[in-house]
Tab-separated table of C-alpha atoms in Angstrom:
chain	number	residue	atom	x	y	z
A	982	MET	CA	-12.384	0.817	-19.916
A	983	THR	CA	-13.476	-2.342	-21.583
A	984	GLY	CA	-15.466	-5.351	-20.481
A	985	ASP	CA	-18.699	-5.786	-18.617
A	986	SER	CA	-17.499	-6.520	-15.089
A	987	ILE	CA	-17.748	-2.958	-13.796
A	988	GLU	CA	-21.077	-3.048	-12.049
A	989	ARG	CA	-22.915	-1.592	-9.128
A	990	ALA	CA	-24.122	-3.821	-6.326
A	991	GLY	CA	-26.658	-3.005	-3.652
A	992	ARG	CA	-29.730	-0.834	-3.669
A	993	GLY	CA	-29.027	0.762	-7.031
A	994	GLY	CA	-28.942	-2.477	-9.036
A	995	PRO	CA	-26.683	-3.044	-12.070
A	996	ALA	CA	-24.794	-0.001	-13.315
A	997	ARG	CA	-23.964	1.070	-16.857
A	998	ARG	CA	-20.577	-0.141	-18.098
A	999	SER	CA	-19.345	3.452	-18.213
A	1000	GLU	CA	-20.645	4.545	-14.817
A	1001	LEU	CA	-17.489	3.929	-12.765
A	1002	ARG	CA	-15.415	5.411	-15.567
A	1003	ASP	CA	-17.573	8.525	-15.434
A	1004	LEU	CA	-17.009	8.768	-11.681
A	1005	MET	CA	-13.255	8.344	-12.081
A	1006	ARG	CA	-13.057	11.034	-14.760
A	1007	ALA	CA	-14.034	13.559	-12.110
A	1008	PHE	CA	-10.587	13.285	-10.557
A	1009	LEU	CA	-8.356	11.530	-13.103
A	1010	ARG	CA	-6.369	13.310	-15.754
A	1011	GLU	CA	-7.857	12.165	-19.060
A	1012	GLN	CA	-5.527	12.819	-21.984
A	1013	THR	CA	-4.477	11.487	-25.346
A	1014	SER	CA	-3.333	7.890	-25.551
A	1015	LEU	CA	-0.099	6.989	-23.775
A	1016	ALA	CA	1.550	6.249	-27.092
A	1017	GLU	CA	0.950	9.871	-28.171
A	1018	SER	CA	2.185	11.451	-24.940
A	1019	ASP	CA	5.946	11.699	-24.351
A	1020	GLN	CA	5.368	12.864	-20.796
A	1021	ASP	CA	3.963	9.458	-19.923
A	1022	THR	CA	7.161	7.648	-20.918
A	1023	PHE	CA	8.984	6.271	-17.896
A	1024	GLU	CA	12.584	5.334	-17.280
A	1025	TRP	CA	12.913	2.291	-15.026
A	1026	THR	CA	15.588	1.332	-12.503
A	1027	SER	CA	15.791	-1.864	-10.442
A	1028	VAL	CA	17.187	-1.999	-6.904
A	1029	THR	CA	18.225	-5.302	-5.300
A	1030	THR	CA	20.767	-6.559	-2.757
A	1031	ALA	CA	23.485	-5.847	-5.323
A	1032	ASP	CA	22.630	-2.152	-4.946
A	1033	GLY	CA	22.453	-1.987	-1.153
A	1034	LEU	CA	19.134	-3.516	-0.102
A	1035	PRO	CA	19.496	-5.970	2.803
A	1036	HIS	CA	16.747	-8.212	1.409
A	1037	THR	CA	14.549	-8.304	-1.698
A	1038	TRP	CA	11.223	-9.207	-0.083
A	1039	ILE	CA	9.741	-5.720	0.266
A	1040	TYR	CA	6.789	-5.242	2.583
A	1041	ASP	CA	6.543	-1.463	2.951
A	1042	LEU	CA	7.881	1.764	1.431
A	1043	PHE	CA	7.711	5.069	3.307
A	1044	GLU	CA	9.070	8.592	2.814
A	1045	ASP	CA	9.525	10.651	5.979
A	1046	SER	CA	9.134	14.416	6.409
A	1047	ASN	CA	12.817	14.936	5.530
A	1048	GLY	CA	12.505	13.147	2.199
A	1049	THR	CA	14.328	10.014	3.367
A	1050	ILE	CA	13.047	6.726	1.950
A	1051	TRP	CA	12.559	3.818	4.378
A	1052	VAL	CA	12.080	0.229	3.235
A	1053	GLY	CA	10.636	-2.554	5.368
A	1054	THR	CA	11.908	-5.976	4.336
A	1055	TRP	CA	10.767	-9.415	5.477
A	1056	GLY	CA	13.976	-10.911	6.808
A	1057	GLY	CA	16.576	-8.204	6.198
A	1058	GLY	CA	15.450	-5.536	8.638
A	1059	LEU	CA	14.956	-1.861	7.857
A	1060	ALA	CA	16.693	-0.047	4.989
A	1061	ARG	CA	17.227	3.721	4.778
A	1062	PHE	CA	18.011	5.623	1.568
A	1063	ASP	CA	19.099	9.258	1.793
A	1064	GLY	CA	19.244	9.846	-1.959
A	1065	ARG	CA	22.832	8.637	-2.190
A	1066	THR	CA	23.568	5.687	0.092
A	1067	TRP	CA	21.738	2.802	1.746
A	1068	THR	CA	21.950	2.087	5.478
A	1069	THR	CA	20.571	-1.075	7.099
A	1070	TYR	CA	19.215	-1.525	10.639
A	1071	SER	CA	18.485	-4.874	12.247
A	1072	LYS	CA	17.813	-6.532	15.593
A	1073	ARG	CA	21.402	-5.694	16.560
A	1074	ASP	CA	20.426	-2.020	16.370
A	1075	GLY	CA	17.290	-2.477	18.470
A	1076	LEU	CA	14.583	-3.594	16.059
A	1077	ALA	CA	12.085	-6.022	17.542
A	1078	SER	CA	12.474	-8.265	14.480
A	1079	ASN	CA	14.168	-8.300	11.082
A	1080	ALA	CA	10.749	-8.823	9.481
A	1081	VAL	CA	9.643	-5.178	9.085
A	1082	THR	CA	6.113	-4.712	7.795
A	1083	SER	CA	5.122	-1.063	8.275
A	1084	ILE	CA	6.755	2.342	8.883
A	1085	ARG	CA	4.896	5.516	9.873
A	1086	GLU	CA	5.857	8.941	11.276
A	1087	ASP	CA	4.217	10.920	14.077
A	1088	SER	CA	3.950	14.708	14.445
A	1089	ARG	CA	7.250	14.794	16.376
A	1090	GLY	CA	9.158	13.225	13.513
A	1091	ARG	CA	9.571	9.869	15.246
A	1092	LEU	CA	9.237	6.668	13.240
A	1093	TRP	CA	7.012	3.838	14.416
A	1094	ILE	CA	8.194	0.537	12.974
A	1095	GLY	CA	5.954	-2.508	12.920
A	1096	THR	CA	7.598	-5.926	12.867
A	1097	ASP	CA	6.670	-9.575	13.149
A	1098	ARG	CA	7.565	-9.534	16.847
A	1099	GLY	CA	6.379	-6.170	18.112
A	1100	LEU	CA	6.662	-2.400	17.715
A	1101	THR	CA	9.848	-0.318	17.638
A	1102	LEU	CA	10.242	3.470	17.959
A	1103	TYR	CA	13.051	5.422	16.281
A	1104	ASP	CA	13.700	8.983	17.463
A	1105	GLY	CA	16.457	9.726	14.967
A	1106	GLN	CA	19.165	8.519	17.329
A	1107	ARG	CA	18.224	5.099	18.622
A	1108	PHE	CA	15.673	2.318	18.424
A	1109	THR	CA	13.627	1.396	21.488
A	1110	LYS	CA	10.848	-1.060	22.229
A	1111	ALA	CA	7.428	0.564	21.902
A	1112	GLY	CA	4.998	-2.130	22.992
A	1113	LEU	CA	2.998	-5.032	21.584
A	1114	THR	CA	5.963	-7.309	22.285
A	1115	GLY	CA	5.562	-10.629	20.492
A	1116	LYS	CA	2.664	-9.413	18.369
A	1117	SER	CA	2.894	-9.926	14.625
A	1118	ILE	CA	2.148	-6.441	13.254
A	1119	LEU	CA	1.156	-6.075	9.594
A	1120	THR	CA	0.000	-2.458	9.345
A	1121	LEU	CA	0.405	0.862	11.175
A	1122	HIS	CA	-1.345	4.215	11.003
A	1123	VAL	CA	-0.792	7.479	12.922
A	1124	ASP	CA	-4.084	9.366	12.965
A	1125	GLY	CA	-4.794	13.089	13.061
A	1126	ASP	CA	-4.622	13.110	16.866
A	1127	ASP	CA	-1.259	11.296	16.886
A	1128	ASN	CA	-2.791	8.038	18.068
A	1129	VAL	CA	-0.879	5.016	16.781
A	1130	TRP	CA	-3.025	2.207	15.351
A	1131	ALA	CA	-1.509	-1.251	14.864
A	1132	GLY	CA	-3.174	-4.119	13.028
A	1133	THR	CA	-1.907	-7.591	13.892
A	1134	TRP	CA	-2.412	-11.147	12.654
A	1135	ARG	CA	-1.279	-14.718	13.539
A	1136	SER	CA	-4.240	-14.716	15.902
A	1137	ARG	CA	-3.835	-18.358	16.905
A	1138	LEU	CA	-0.334	-17.643	18.175
A	1139	THR	CA	-0.438	-14.047	19.437
A	1140	GLY	CA	-4.123	-13.118	19.578
A	1141	GLY	CA	-4.283	-10.770	16.602
A	1142	GLY	CA	-6.593	-7.777	16.860
A	1143	LEU	CA	-6.462	-4.010	16.421
A	1144	HIS	CA	-4.540	-1.895	18.936
A	1145	ARG	CA	-4.465	1.860	19.588
A	1146	TYR	CA	-1.877	3.831	21.563
A	1147	ASP	CA	-2.887	7.314	22.744
A	1148	GLY	CA	0.521	8.273	24.105
A	1149	GLN	CA	-0.211	6.860	27.539
A	1150	ARG	CA	-1.662	3.397	27.176
A	1151	TRP	CA	-2.719	0.730	24.681
A	1152	GLU	CA	-6.327	-0.158	23.980
A	1153	SER	CA	-7.189	-3.352	22.105
A	1154	TYR	CA	-10.190	-4.152	19.913
A	1155	GLY	CA	-11.561	-7.562	18.966
A	1156	LYS	CA	-14.746	-9.133	17.708
A	1157	ARG	CA	-16.484	-8.493	21.021
A	1158	ASP	CA	-15.981	-4.773	20.344
A	1159	GLY	CA	-17.524	-4.994	16.876
A	1160	LEU	CA	-14.487	-5.738	14.703
A	1161	PRO	CA	-15.344	-7.904	11.676
A	1162	GLY	CA	-12.213	-10.008	12.193
A	1163	VAL	CA	-9.013	-10.203	14.233
A	1164	GLU	CA	-6.311	-10.523	11.564
A	1165	ILE	CA	-5.783	-7.022	10.222
A	1166	LEU	CA	-4.130	-6.401	6.849
A	1167	LYS	CA	-4.680	-2.653	6.546
A	1168	VAL	CA	-5.565	0.349	8.722
A	1169	PHE	CA	-6.655	3.560	6.978
A	1170	GLU	CA	-8.050	6.935	8.111
A	1171	ASP	CA	-10.428	8.755	5.762
A	1172	SER	CA	-10.989	12.511	5.396
A	1173	ARG	CA	-13.767	12.394	7.987
A	1174	GLY	CA	-11.474	10.887	10.607
A	1175	ARG	CA	-13.052	7.428	10.413
A	1176	ILE	CA	-10.788	4.400	10.800
A	1177	TRP	CA	-11.145	1.608	8.247
A	1178	ILE	CA	-9.627	-1.862	8.513
A	1179	GLY	CA	-9.164	-4.672	5.991
A	1180	THR	CA	-9.017	-8.247	7.260
A	1181	TYR	CA	-7.299	-11.544	6.457
A	1182	ASP	CA	-8.632	-14.025	9.055
A	1183	HIS	CA	-6.762	-17.192	8.092
A	1184	GLY	CA	-7.067	-16.452	4.375
A	1185	ASN	CA	-10.858	-16.480	4.375
A	1186	GLY	CA	-11.192	-12.801	5.211
A	1187	ALA	CA	-13.838	-11.095	7.294
A	1188	GLY	CA	-14.444	-8.029	5.128
A	1189	VAL	CA	-13.832	-4.415	6.102
A	1190	GLY	CA	-14.793	-2.458	9.183
A	1191	CYS	CA	-15.341	1.274	9.702
A	1192	TRP	CA	-14.998	2.950	13.126
A	1193	ASP	CA	-16.707	6.338	13.373
A	1194	GLY	CA	-15.585	6.984	16.945
A	1195	THR	CA	-18.693	5.386	18.425
A	1196	ARG	CA	-19.323	2.069	16.719
A	1197	TRP	CA	-18.106	-0.302	14.023
A	1198	GLN	CA	-19.931	-0.759	10.740
A	1199	ASN	CA	-18.828	-3.839	8.825
A	1200	PHE	CA	-19.081	-4.844	5.163
A	1201	ARG	CA	-18.659	-8.254	3.528
A	1202	VAL	CA	-19.198	-9.937	0.178
A	1203	GLU	CA	-22.940	-10.004	0.717
A	1204	ASP	CA	-22.868	-6.204	1.048
A	1205	GLY	CA	-20.917	-5.609	-2.148
A	1206	LEU	CA	-17.241	-6.505	-1.608
A	1207	LEU	CA	-15.704	-8.710	-4.281
A	1208	ASP	CA	-13.786	-10.695	-1.650
A	1209	ASN	CA	-13.536	-10.655	2.146
A	1210	CYS	CA	-9.696	-10.491	2.133
A	1211	VAL	CA	-8.860	-6.786	1.834
A	1212	TYR	CA	-5.182	-5.838	1.486
A	1213	SER	CA	-5.307	-2.198	0.414
A	1214	MET	CA	-7.533	0.858	0.445
A	1215	PHE	CA	-7.611	4.557	-0.276
A	1216	GLU	CA	-10.105	7.403	-0.485
A	1217	ASP	CA	-10.531	9.257	-3.767
A	1218	PRO	CA	-10.946	13.061	-3.929
A	1219	ASP	CA	-14.731	12.648	-4.080
A	1220	GLY	CA	-14.865	10.664	-0.831
A	1221	ARG	CA	-15.380	7.179	-2.240
A	1222	MET	CA	-13.526	4.318	-0.551
A	1223	TRP	CA	-11.525	1.902	-2.708
A	1224	PHE	CA	-10.703	-1.610	-1.490
A	1225	GLY	CA	-8.104	-3.898	-3.073
A	1226	THR	CA	-9.197	-7.505	-2.586
A	1227	LEU	CA	-8.152	-10.959	-3.778
A	1228	ALA	CA	-10.848	-10.799	-6.491
A	1229	GLY	CA	-10.461	-7.252	-7.803
A	1230	VAL	CA	-11.250	-3.717	-6.634
A	1231	SER	CA	-14.452	-2.723	-4.834
A	1232	VAL	CA	-15.502	0.932	-4.612
A	1233	TYR	CA	-18.019	2.220	-2.058
A	1234	ASP	CA	-19.628	5.661	-2.259
A	1235	GLY	CA	-21.583	5.398	0.984
A	1236	ARG	CA	-24.608	3.931	-0.766
A	1237	ASP	CA	-23.627	1.756	-3.727
A	1238	TRP	CA	-20.769	-0.604	-4.540
A	1239	TYR	CA	-18.833	-0.682	-7.811
A	1240	ARG	CA	-16.502	-3.432	-9.001
A	1241	MET	CA	-13.396	-3.518	-11.183
A	1242	THR	CA	-11.577	-6.648	-12.392
A	1243	THR	CA	-9.194	-7.839	-15.100
A	1244	ALA	CA	-12.042	-7.527	-17.601
A	1245	ASP	CA	-11.802	-3.760	-17.114
A	1246	GLY	CA	-8.033	-3.429	-17.463
A	1247	LEU	CA	-6.381	-4.729	-14.282
A	1248	VAL	CA	-3.428	-6.997	-15.015
A	1249	HIS	CA	-4.435	-9.310	-12.135
A	1250	ASP	CA	-7.371	-9.516	-9.715
A	1251	ARG	CA	-5.278	-9.855	-6.538
A	1252	VAL	CA	-4.720	-6.196	-5.617
A	1253	TYR	CA	-2.211	-5.486	-2.826
A	1254	ALA	CA	-1.531	-1.751	-3.239
A	1255	MET	CA	-3.239	1.298	-4.766
A	1256	LEU	CA	-2.226	4.920	-5.322
A	1257	ILE	CA	-3.445	8.126	-6.980
A	1258	ASP	CA	-0.287	9.964	-8.018
A	1259	ALA	CA	0.375	13.703	-8.115
A	1260	GLU	CA	-0.670	13.861	-11.766
A	1261	GLN	CA	-4.023	12.263	-10.990
A	1262	THR	CA	-3.441	8.879	-12.515
A	1263	MET	CA	-4.182	5.626	-10.704
A	1264	TRP	CA	-1.806	2.755	-9.989
A	1265	PHE	CA	-2.736	-0.754	-8.866
A	1266	GLY	CA	-0.106	-3.151	-7.505
A	1267	THR	CA	-1.182	-6.733	-8.104
A	1268	GLU	CA	0.091	-10.292	-8.079
A	1269	GLY	CA	0.702	-10.043	-11.815
A	1270	GLY	CA	2.347	-6.620	-12.070
A	1271	VAL	CA	1.258	-2.965	-11.961
A	1272	SER	CA	-1.677	-1.421	-13.830
A	1273	ARG	CA	-1.970	2.300	-14.549
A	1274	TYR	CA	-5.171	4.129	-15.514
A	1275	ASP	CA	-5.212	7.802	-16.545
A	1276	GLY	CA	-8.934	8.288	-17.085
A	1277	ARG	CA	-8.857	6.922	-20.599
A	1278	ASP	CA	-6.188	4.253	-21.136
A	1279	TRP	CA	-4.910	1.265	-19.194
A	1280	THR	CA	-1.205	0.339	-19.239
A	1281	SER	CA	0.331	-2.611	-17.397
A	1282	TYR	CA	3.944	-3.190	-16.388
A	1283	THR	CA	5.317	-6.639	-15.524
A	1284	ALA	CA	8.524	-8.584	-14.927
A	1285	ASP	CA	8.579	-9.352	-18.646
A	1286	GLY	CA	9.647	-5.769	-19.186
A	1287	GLU	CA	9.865	-3.052	-16.571
A	1288	LEU	CA	9.414	-4.574	-13.096
A	1289	VAL	CA	11.977	-6.502	-11.110
A	1290	ASP	CA	9.181	-8.893	-10.121
A	1291	ASP	CA	5.448	-9.304	-10.641
A	1292	LEU	CA	3.968	-9.365	-7.123
A	1293	VAL	CA	3.814	-5.702	-6.090
A	1294	ARG	CA	3.171	-5.331	-2.360
A	1295	SER	CA	3.679	-1.565	-1.933
A	1296	ILE	CA	3.682	1.649	-3.977
A	1297	LEU	CA	5.195	5.017	-3.035
A	1298	GLN	CA	5.424	8.316	-4.881
A	1299	ASP	CA	8.278	10.380	-3.478
A	1300	ARG	CA	8.277	14.155	-3.198
A	1301	ASP	CA	10.101	14.475	-6.535
A	1302	GLY	CA	7.437	12.494	-8.381
A	1303	GLY	CA	9.297	9.206	-8.700
A	1304	LEU	CA	7.249	6.040	-8.273
A	1305	TRP	CA	8.644	3.181	-6.193
A	1306	PHE	CA	7.239	-0.349	-6.426
A	1307	GLY	CA	8.171	-2.847	-3.730
A	1308	THR	CA	7.843	-6.504	-4.708
A	1309	TYR	CA	7.365	-9.590	-2.541
A	1310	PRO	CA	7.797	-12.779	-4.611
A	1311	PHE	CA	7.953	-15.404	-1.812
A	1312	ALA	CA	10.900	-16.941	-3.705
A	1313	PRO	CA	14.512	-16.727	-2.442
A	1314	GLY	CA	16.758	-14.597	-4.622
A	1315	TYR	CA	13.953	-12.749	-6.392
A	1316	GLY	CA	12.206	-9.443	-5.803
A	1317	GLY	CA	13.430	-5.975	-4.941
A	1318	ILE	CA	12.307	-2.454	-5.857
A	1319	SER	CA	11.502	-0.960	-9.262
A	1320	ILE	CA	11.609	2.827	-9.646
A	1321	ALA	CA	9.853	4.675	-12.480
A	1322	ARG	CA	10.711	8.252	-13.338
A	1323	LYS	CA	9.929	10.556	-16.237
A	1324	PRO	CA	12.777	12.009	-18.299
A	1325	ALA	CA	11.808	15.530	-17.235
A	1326	GLN	CA	12.507	14.714	-13.565
A	1327	ARG	CA	16.198	15.485	-13.877
A	1328	ASP	CA	16.589	16.604	-10.286
A	1329	SER	CA	14.410	13.921	-8.736
A	1330	LEU	CA	15.477	11.572	-5.980
A	1331	GLU	CA	15.774	8.848	-8.592
A	1332	GLN	CA	18.228	10.955	-10.607
A	1333	LYS	CA	20.268	11.468	-7.454
A	1334	ALA	CA	20.046	7.743	-6.782
A	1335	ALA	CA	21.368	7.035	-10.286
A	1336	ARG	CA	24.713	8.500	-9.251
A	1337	TYR	CA	24.985	5.734	-6.689
A	1338	LEU	CA	22.822	2.945	-8.073
A	1339	PRO	CA	23.802	1.383	-11.397
A	1340	GLN	CA	21.385	2.333	-14.161
A	1341	ARG	CA	20.310	-1.000	-15.584
A	1342	PRO	CA	17.139	-2.586	-16.913
A	1343	ALA	CA	14.875	-4.658	-14.688
A	1344	ARG	CA	15.684	-8.356	-14.701
A	1345	GLU	CA	13.356	-10.630	-16.585
A	1346	ILE	CA	12.415	-13.312	-14.108
A	1347	ASN	CA	9.629	-15.709	-13.327
A	1348	PRO	CA	9.014	-15.866	-9.567
A	1349	GLY	CA	6.826	-18.911	-9.952
A	1350	THR	CA	4.290	-17.631	-7.432
A	1351	SER	CA	1.806	-15.652	-9.519
């Protein structure tokens, strides 16, 4: 890493420039430079409406237990890819709305589908209403006990808040219950079973909250976050929590906070999606493209070369190792999905997709929103 913006906030005081890098090396695959490693060369494919997508504003990507890829689009409904063909589902099929924001699977193999107008359940045969009618859902999570958590926004119109379904009834949480805010961008469960939320709250943000089963503990900028709007999060193998904010990435180890920005290698400070892949490299989806860090080197991919668009809203690694990047440009006619695969993945889902999807380079476009 380069730059001086990686620092530790809180009780520990300023950290050494290399301290976060040292922490990351514990679980990232450090190697020779990307230029010297053929195995880090990717082949890129773009998927748009010309290839079968119903819409190019991609909000969520999800792979179910059967290896089927599901795509939530804002305006085109739900898309399903079986490795060969695309199928589209819309309100005519039973979806609550054609603005699909989140897809998750429970232990029975059923899909819970969050939309801008409520929750839909798909049992493999049909779509049925599943509650929260009229609520604008942004994020879903099915926890280890099969409880369904739904984070909502548009609080002035529909109330917002966090909602949990235990199989029998819904329970709602708001500020009076200890939530930091009522417009929820992300719900995440860590390895200890704690529920974390990231907030939006009319664009100002309210920080993150952590539910340990008894009470909420909340964190804001004054505690160490770079920004109070938190779009993405994950837990690294050492138990640290990572938060993608509108001002960079904040990392919390339970005591101290660490910060990562463009000065350290990110292509843009607005971070909407994060992933550690199967080869222990890190990916950050931002408003300016995707950044990859392998423990030593940073590489960024943008619409000037590999990506179909710059604003990356979601990242998925499928079971065959292929990396899917869903873009959301806010501009009609732009966006879609970019898929990266390594040449060695000859039998991957992307190779199967190539028999159906035309193999062509990503379009070079300027969405005008970054």
